[in-house]
CSV table of C-alpha atoms in Angstrom, one decimal:
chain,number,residue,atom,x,y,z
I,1,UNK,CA,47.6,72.6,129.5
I,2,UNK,CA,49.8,71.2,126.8
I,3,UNK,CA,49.4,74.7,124.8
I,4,UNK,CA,51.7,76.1,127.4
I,5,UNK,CA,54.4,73.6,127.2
I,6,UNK,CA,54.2,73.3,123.7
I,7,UNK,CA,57.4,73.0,121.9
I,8,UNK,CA,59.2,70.9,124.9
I,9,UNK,CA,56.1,68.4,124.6
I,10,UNK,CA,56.6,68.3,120.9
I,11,UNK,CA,60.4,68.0,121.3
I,12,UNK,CA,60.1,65.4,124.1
I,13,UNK,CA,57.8,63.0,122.2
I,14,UNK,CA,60.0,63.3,118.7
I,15,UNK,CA,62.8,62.2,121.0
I,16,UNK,CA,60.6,59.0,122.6
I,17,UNK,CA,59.6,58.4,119.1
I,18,UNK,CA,62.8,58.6,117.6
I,19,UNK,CA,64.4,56.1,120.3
I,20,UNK,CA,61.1,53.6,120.6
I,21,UNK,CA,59.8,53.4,117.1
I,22,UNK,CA,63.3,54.1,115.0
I,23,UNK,CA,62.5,55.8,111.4
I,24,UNK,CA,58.9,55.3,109.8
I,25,UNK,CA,57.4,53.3,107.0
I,26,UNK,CA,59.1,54.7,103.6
I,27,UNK,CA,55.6,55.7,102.2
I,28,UNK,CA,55.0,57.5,105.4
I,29,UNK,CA,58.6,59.2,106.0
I,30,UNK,CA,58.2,63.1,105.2
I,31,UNK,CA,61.7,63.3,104.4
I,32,UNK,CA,61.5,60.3,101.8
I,33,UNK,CA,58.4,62.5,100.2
I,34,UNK,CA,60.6,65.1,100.3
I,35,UNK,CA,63.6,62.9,98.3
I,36,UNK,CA,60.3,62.2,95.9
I,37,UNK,CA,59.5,65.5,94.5
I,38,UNK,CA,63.2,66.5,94.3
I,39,UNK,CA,63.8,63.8,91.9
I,40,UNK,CA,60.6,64.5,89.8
I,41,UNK,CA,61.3,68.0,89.9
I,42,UNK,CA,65.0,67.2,88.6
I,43,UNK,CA,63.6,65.0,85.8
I,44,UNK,CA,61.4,67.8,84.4
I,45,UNK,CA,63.9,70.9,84.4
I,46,UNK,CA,66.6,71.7,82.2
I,47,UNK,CA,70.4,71.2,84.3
I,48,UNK,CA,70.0,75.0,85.0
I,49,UNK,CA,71.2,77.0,88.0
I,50,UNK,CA,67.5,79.0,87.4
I,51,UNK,CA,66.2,75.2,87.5
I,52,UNK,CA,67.5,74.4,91.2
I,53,UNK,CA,66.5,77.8,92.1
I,54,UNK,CA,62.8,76.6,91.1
I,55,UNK,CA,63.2,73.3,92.8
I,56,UNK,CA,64.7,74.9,96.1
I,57,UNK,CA,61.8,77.2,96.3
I,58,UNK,CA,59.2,74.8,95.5
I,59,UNK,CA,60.3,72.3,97.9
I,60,UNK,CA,61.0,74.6,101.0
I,61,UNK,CA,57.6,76.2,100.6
I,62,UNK,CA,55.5,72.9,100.0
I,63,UNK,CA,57.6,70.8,103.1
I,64,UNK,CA,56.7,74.6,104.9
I,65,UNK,CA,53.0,74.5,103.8
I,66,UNK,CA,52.1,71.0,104.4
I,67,UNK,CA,53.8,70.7,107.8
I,68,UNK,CA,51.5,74.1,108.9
I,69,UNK,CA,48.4,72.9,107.4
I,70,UNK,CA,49.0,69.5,108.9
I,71,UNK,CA,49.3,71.1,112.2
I,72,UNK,CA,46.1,73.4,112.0
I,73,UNK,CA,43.7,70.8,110.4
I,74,UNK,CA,44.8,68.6,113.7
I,75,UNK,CA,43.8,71.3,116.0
I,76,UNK,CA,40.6,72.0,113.7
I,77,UNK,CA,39.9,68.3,113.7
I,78,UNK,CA,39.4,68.9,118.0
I,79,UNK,CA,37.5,72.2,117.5
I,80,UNK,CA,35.2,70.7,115.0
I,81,UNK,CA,35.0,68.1,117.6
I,82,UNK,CA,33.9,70.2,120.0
I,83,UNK,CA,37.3,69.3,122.5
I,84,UNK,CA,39.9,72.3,122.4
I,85,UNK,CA,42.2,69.5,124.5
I,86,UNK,CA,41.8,67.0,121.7
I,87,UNK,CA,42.9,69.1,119.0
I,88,UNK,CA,46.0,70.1,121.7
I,89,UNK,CA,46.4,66.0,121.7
I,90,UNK,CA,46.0,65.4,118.1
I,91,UNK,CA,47.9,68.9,117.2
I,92,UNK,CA,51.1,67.6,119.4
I,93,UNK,CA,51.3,63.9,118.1
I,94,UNK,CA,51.5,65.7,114.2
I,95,UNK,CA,53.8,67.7,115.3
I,96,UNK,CA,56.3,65.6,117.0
I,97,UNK,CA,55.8,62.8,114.4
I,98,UNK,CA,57.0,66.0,111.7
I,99,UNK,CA,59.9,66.9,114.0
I,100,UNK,CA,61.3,63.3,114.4
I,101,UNK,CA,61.4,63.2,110.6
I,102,UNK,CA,63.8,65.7,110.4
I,103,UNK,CA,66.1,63.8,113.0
I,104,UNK,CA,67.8,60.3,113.0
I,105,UNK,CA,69.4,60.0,116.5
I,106,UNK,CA,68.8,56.0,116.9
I,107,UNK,CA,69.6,55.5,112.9
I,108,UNK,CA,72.5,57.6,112.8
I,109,UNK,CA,73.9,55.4,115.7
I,110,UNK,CA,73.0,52.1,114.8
I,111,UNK,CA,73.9,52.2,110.9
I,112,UNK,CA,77.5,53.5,112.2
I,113,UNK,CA,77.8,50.8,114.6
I,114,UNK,CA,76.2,48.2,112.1
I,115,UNK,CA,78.9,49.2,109.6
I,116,UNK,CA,81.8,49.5,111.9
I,117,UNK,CA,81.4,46.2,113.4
I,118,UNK,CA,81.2,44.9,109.7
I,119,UNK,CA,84.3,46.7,108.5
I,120,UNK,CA,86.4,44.0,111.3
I,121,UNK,CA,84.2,40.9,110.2
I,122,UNK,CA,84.3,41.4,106.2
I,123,UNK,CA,85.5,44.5,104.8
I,124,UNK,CA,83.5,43.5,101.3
I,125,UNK,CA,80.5,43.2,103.0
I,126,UNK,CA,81.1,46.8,104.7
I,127,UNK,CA,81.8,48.1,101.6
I,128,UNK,CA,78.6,47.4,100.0
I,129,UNK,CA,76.7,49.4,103.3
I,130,UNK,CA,78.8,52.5,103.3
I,131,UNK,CA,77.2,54.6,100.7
I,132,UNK,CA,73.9,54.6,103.3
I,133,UNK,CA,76.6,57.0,104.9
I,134,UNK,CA,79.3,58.3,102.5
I,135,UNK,CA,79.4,59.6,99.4
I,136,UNK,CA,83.0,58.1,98.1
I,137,UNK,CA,83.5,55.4,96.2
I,138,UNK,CA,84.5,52.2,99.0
I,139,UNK,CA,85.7,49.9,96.5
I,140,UNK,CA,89.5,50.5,97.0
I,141,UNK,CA,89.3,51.4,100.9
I,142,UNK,CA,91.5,49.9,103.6
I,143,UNK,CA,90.2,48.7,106.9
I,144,UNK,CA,91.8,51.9,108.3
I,145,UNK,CA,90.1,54.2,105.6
I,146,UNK,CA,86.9,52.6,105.5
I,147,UNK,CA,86.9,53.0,109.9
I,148,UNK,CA,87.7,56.6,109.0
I,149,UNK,CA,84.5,57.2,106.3
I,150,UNK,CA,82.5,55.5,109.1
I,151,UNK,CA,83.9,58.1,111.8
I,152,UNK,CA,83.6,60.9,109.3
I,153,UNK,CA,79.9,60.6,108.4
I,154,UNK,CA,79.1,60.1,111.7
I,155,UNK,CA,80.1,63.2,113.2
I,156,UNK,CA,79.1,65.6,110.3
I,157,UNK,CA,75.8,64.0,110.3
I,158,UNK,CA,75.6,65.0,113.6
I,159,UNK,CA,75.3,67.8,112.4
I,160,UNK,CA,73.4,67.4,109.7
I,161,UNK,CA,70.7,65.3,110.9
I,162,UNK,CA,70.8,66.2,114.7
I,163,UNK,CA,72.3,69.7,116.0
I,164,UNK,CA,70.8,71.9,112.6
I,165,UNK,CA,67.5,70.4,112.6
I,166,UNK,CA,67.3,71.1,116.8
I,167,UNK,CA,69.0,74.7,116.0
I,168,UNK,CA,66.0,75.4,113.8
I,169,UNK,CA,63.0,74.1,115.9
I,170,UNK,CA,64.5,76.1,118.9
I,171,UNK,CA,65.1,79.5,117.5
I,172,UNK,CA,61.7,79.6,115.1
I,173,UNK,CA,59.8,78.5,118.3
I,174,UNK,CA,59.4,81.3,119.5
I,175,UNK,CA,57.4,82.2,116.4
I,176,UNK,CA,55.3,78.9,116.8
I,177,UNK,CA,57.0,77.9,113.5
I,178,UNK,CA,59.4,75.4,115.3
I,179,UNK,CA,58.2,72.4,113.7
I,180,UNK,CA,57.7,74.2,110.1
I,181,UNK,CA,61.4,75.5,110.3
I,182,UNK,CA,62.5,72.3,110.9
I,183,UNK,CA,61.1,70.5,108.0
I,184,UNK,CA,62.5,74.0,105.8
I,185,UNK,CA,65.8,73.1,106.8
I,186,UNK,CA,65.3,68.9,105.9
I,187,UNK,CA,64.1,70.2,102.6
I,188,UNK,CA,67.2,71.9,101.8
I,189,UNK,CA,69.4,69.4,103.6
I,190,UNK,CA,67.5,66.4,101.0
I,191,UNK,CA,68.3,68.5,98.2
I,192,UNK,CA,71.8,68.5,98.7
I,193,UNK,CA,72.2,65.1,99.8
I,194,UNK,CA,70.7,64.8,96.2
I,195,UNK,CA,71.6,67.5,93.7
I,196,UNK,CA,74.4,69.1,95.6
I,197,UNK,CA,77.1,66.9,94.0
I,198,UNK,CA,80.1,68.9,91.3
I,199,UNK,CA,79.7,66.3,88.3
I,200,UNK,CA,78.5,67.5,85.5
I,201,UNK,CA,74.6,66.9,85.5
I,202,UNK,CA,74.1,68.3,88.8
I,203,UNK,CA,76.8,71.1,89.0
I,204,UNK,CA,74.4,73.8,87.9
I,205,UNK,CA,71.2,72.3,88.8
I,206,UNK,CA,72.9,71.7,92.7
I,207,UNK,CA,74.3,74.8,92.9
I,208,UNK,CA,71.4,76.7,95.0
I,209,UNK,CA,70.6,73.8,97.2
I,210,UNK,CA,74.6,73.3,98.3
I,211,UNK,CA,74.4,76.7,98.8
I,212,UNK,CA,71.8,77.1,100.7
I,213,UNK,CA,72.8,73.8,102.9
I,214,UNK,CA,76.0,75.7,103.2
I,215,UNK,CA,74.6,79.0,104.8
I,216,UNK,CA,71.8,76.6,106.8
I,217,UNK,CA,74.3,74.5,108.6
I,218,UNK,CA,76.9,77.8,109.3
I,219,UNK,CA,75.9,78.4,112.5
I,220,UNK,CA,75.4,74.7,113.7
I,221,UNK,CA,78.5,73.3,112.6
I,222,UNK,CA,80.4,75.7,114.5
I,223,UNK,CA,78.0,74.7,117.7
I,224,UNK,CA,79.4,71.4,117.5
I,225,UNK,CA,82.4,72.1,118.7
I,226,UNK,CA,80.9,73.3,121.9
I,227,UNK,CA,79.6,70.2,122.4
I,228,UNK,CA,81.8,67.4,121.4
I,229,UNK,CA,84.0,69.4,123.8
I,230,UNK,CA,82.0,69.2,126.5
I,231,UNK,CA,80.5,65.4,125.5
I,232,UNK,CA,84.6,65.0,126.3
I,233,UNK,CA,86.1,67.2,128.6
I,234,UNK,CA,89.1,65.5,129.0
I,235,UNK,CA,90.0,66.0,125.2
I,236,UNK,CA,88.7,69.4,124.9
I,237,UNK,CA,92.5,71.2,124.2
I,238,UNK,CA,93.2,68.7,121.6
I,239,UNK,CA,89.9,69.0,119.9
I,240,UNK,CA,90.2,72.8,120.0
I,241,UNK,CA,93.0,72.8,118.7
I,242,UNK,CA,92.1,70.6,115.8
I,243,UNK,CA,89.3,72.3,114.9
I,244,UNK,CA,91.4,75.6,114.3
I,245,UNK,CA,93.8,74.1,112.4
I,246,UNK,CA,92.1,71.6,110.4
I,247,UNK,CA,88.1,72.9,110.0
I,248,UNK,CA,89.1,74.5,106.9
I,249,UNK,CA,91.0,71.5,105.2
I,250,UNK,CA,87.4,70.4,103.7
I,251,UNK,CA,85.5,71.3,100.5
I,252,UNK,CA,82.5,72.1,102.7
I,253,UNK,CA,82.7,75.1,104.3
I,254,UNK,CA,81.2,73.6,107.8
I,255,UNK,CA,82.1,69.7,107.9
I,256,UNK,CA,84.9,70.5,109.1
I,257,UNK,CA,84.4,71.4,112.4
I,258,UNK,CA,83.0,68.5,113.4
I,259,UNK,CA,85.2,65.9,111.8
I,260,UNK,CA,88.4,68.4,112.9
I,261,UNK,CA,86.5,67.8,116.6
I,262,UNK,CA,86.1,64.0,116.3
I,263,UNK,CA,89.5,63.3,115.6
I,264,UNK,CA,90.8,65.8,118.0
I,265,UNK,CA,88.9,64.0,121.3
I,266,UNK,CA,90.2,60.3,119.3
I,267,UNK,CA,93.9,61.3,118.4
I,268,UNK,CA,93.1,59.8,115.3
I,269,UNK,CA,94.1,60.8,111.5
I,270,UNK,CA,91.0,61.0,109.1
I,271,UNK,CA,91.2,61.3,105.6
I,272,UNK,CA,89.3,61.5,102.3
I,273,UNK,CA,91.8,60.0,99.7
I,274,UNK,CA,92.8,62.9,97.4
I,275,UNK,CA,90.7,65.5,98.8
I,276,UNK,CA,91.5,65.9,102.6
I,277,UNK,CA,93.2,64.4,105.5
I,278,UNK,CA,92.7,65.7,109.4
I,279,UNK,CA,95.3,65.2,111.6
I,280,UNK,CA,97.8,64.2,109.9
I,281,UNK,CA,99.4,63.4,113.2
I,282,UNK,CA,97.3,61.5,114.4
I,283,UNK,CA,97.1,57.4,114.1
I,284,UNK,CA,95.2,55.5,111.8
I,285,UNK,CA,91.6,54.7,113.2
I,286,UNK,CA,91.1,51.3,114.7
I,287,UNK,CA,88.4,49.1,115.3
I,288,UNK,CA,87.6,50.6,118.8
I,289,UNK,CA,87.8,53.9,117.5
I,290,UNK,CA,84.5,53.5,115.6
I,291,UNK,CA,82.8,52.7,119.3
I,292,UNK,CA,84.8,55.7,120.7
I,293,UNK,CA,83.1,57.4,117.7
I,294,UNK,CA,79.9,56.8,118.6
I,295,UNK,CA,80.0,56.7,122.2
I,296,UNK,CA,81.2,60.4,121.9
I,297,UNK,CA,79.0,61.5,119.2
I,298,UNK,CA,76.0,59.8,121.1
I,299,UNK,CA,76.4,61.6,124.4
I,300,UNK,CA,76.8,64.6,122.2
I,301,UNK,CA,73.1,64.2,120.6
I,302,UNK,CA,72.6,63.7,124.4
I,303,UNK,CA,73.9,67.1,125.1
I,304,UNK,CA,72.2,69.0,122.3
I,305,UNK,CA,68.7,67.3,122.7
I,306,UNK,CA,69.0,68.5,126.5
I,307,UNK,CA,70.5,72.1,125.4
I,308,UNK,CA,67.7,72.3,123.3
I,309,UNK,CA,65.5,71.0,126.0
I,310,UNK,CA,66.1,73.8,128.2
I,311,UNK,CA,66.1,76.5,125.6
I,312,UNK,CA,63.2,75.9,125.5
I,313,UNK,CA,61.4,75.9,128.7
I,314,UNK,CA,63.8,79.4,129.3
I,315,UNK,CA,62.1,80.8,126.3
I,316,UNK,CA,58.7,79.9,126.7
């Protein structure tokens, strides 16, 4: 029966969808609904800290809500059918179509590698993609610091985008909320790729959400070093030992762990022009350290989809 296997099934099939079919249509993306009634939310309050409060709650609870009813009406829709299997059927494709939303595995990968192959062939042109991953401004970027925002983003959104959202389905499984916790944890992580920013519109009206991602992605970030230790085994001293001196060299209370891990297993210097560097040490990032990049950070997602994997058969 798929009821008994449950959460693997639905974790397998995000996974095959993720990989297969890539990111879906815009109008159909949960997350890009998500981004939706952030900013409409944002347009109608006052830049209050009382304001993101109201937004962070509203969001959560409606990406929590709708991700639960979704779910039920599928099984209803097999009940009402008079097929408990087909609800199972319908009930699991929802389900893992909700939980690949709240993961990029395949898009994480490919804009990196899109980007970093661009950075060698015409650092303009690279420019211009970067902010689908970083924040900063790229205008005034070297090749060397432009290699390093690609290496950056790419392992802190591995956690953002791969090891919390997994964390989240995993533990809250257990409940049968797997998928619902999931999409709770996108919400928040949406807001603060959107409000969480310290200029002065958003400083107030961001403040919940960047804390909340903050607390959220606490335990997570810390699991990555785990991980990117084991993803290279080789390298694990020298990652450990730049993840205790340099996780704390961030604004963020948690990207540091990961980036501190990345440059660790590359030997590589990363920096954040007048805000941070890691490693200072290390060498400047070169064009085959973007692949190294994402050949570690890729058989890390392998290692935490797997991890979560078995979690869950253990705990079922």
């Amino acid at each position: 029966m798929i009821t008994e296997i449950f959460p693997f099934s639905v974790l397998i099939l995000a996974l095959l969808i993720d990989i297969v079919l890539g990111e879906p249509p815009a109008a159909l993306h949960p997350v890009v609904i998500i981004g939706t009634a952030v900013d409409r939310l944002r347009r109608m309050m006052p830049r209050r800290k009382i304001s993101g409060m109201i937004i962070s709650v509203l969001v959560i609870s409606g990406a929590v809500l709708a991700g639960f009813a979704l779910i039920r009406i599928a099984y209803a829709t097999g009940s009402l059918a008079g097929s408990s299997e087909m609800g199972d059927i319908l009930a699991l494709i929802i389900s893992s179509y909700l939980l690949k939303s709240t993961f990029a595995f395949k898009s994480l990968i490919m804009t990196s590698r899109e980007i970093g192959n661009l950075i060698d062939e015409d650092l303009d042109a690279a420019k211009h993609l970067l902010p689908a991953l970083v924040s900063r401004n790229p205008l005034n970027l070297t090749h060397a610091q432009a290699r390093s925002a690609v290496i950056e983003s790419l392992s802190e959104n591995y956690v953002d985008t791969i090891v919390s959202p997994l964390f989240y389905y995993v533990l809250f499984s257990c409940a049968g909320l797997g998928v619902e916790a999931a999409l709770a944890f996108k919400a928040v992580s949406t807001m603060d790729s959107m409000l969480g920013y310290k200029s002065d519109d958003l400083r107030e009206i961001g403040y919940v959400p960047a804390r909340l991602d903050d607390i959220l992605n606490w335990i997570p970030a810390r699991l990555s070093l785990p991980l990117i230790m084991i993803a290279s085994p080789r390298k694990s001293m020298d990652i450990l030992k730049a993840c205790m001196r340099y996780h704390s060299v961030t604004p963020s209370p948690n990207s540091g762990w990961p980036m501190a891990a990345a440059a660790g297993a590359l030997g590589t210097r990363m920096a954040k022009p007048g805000v941070y560097t890691i490693l200072d040490e290390g060498r400047d990032p070169e064009s085959e350290d973007v692949s190294s990049a994402i050949s570690l950070i890729g058989r890390a997602m392998v290692l935490a989809a797997l991890l979560s994997a078995l979690l869950l058969i253990l705990l079922r």
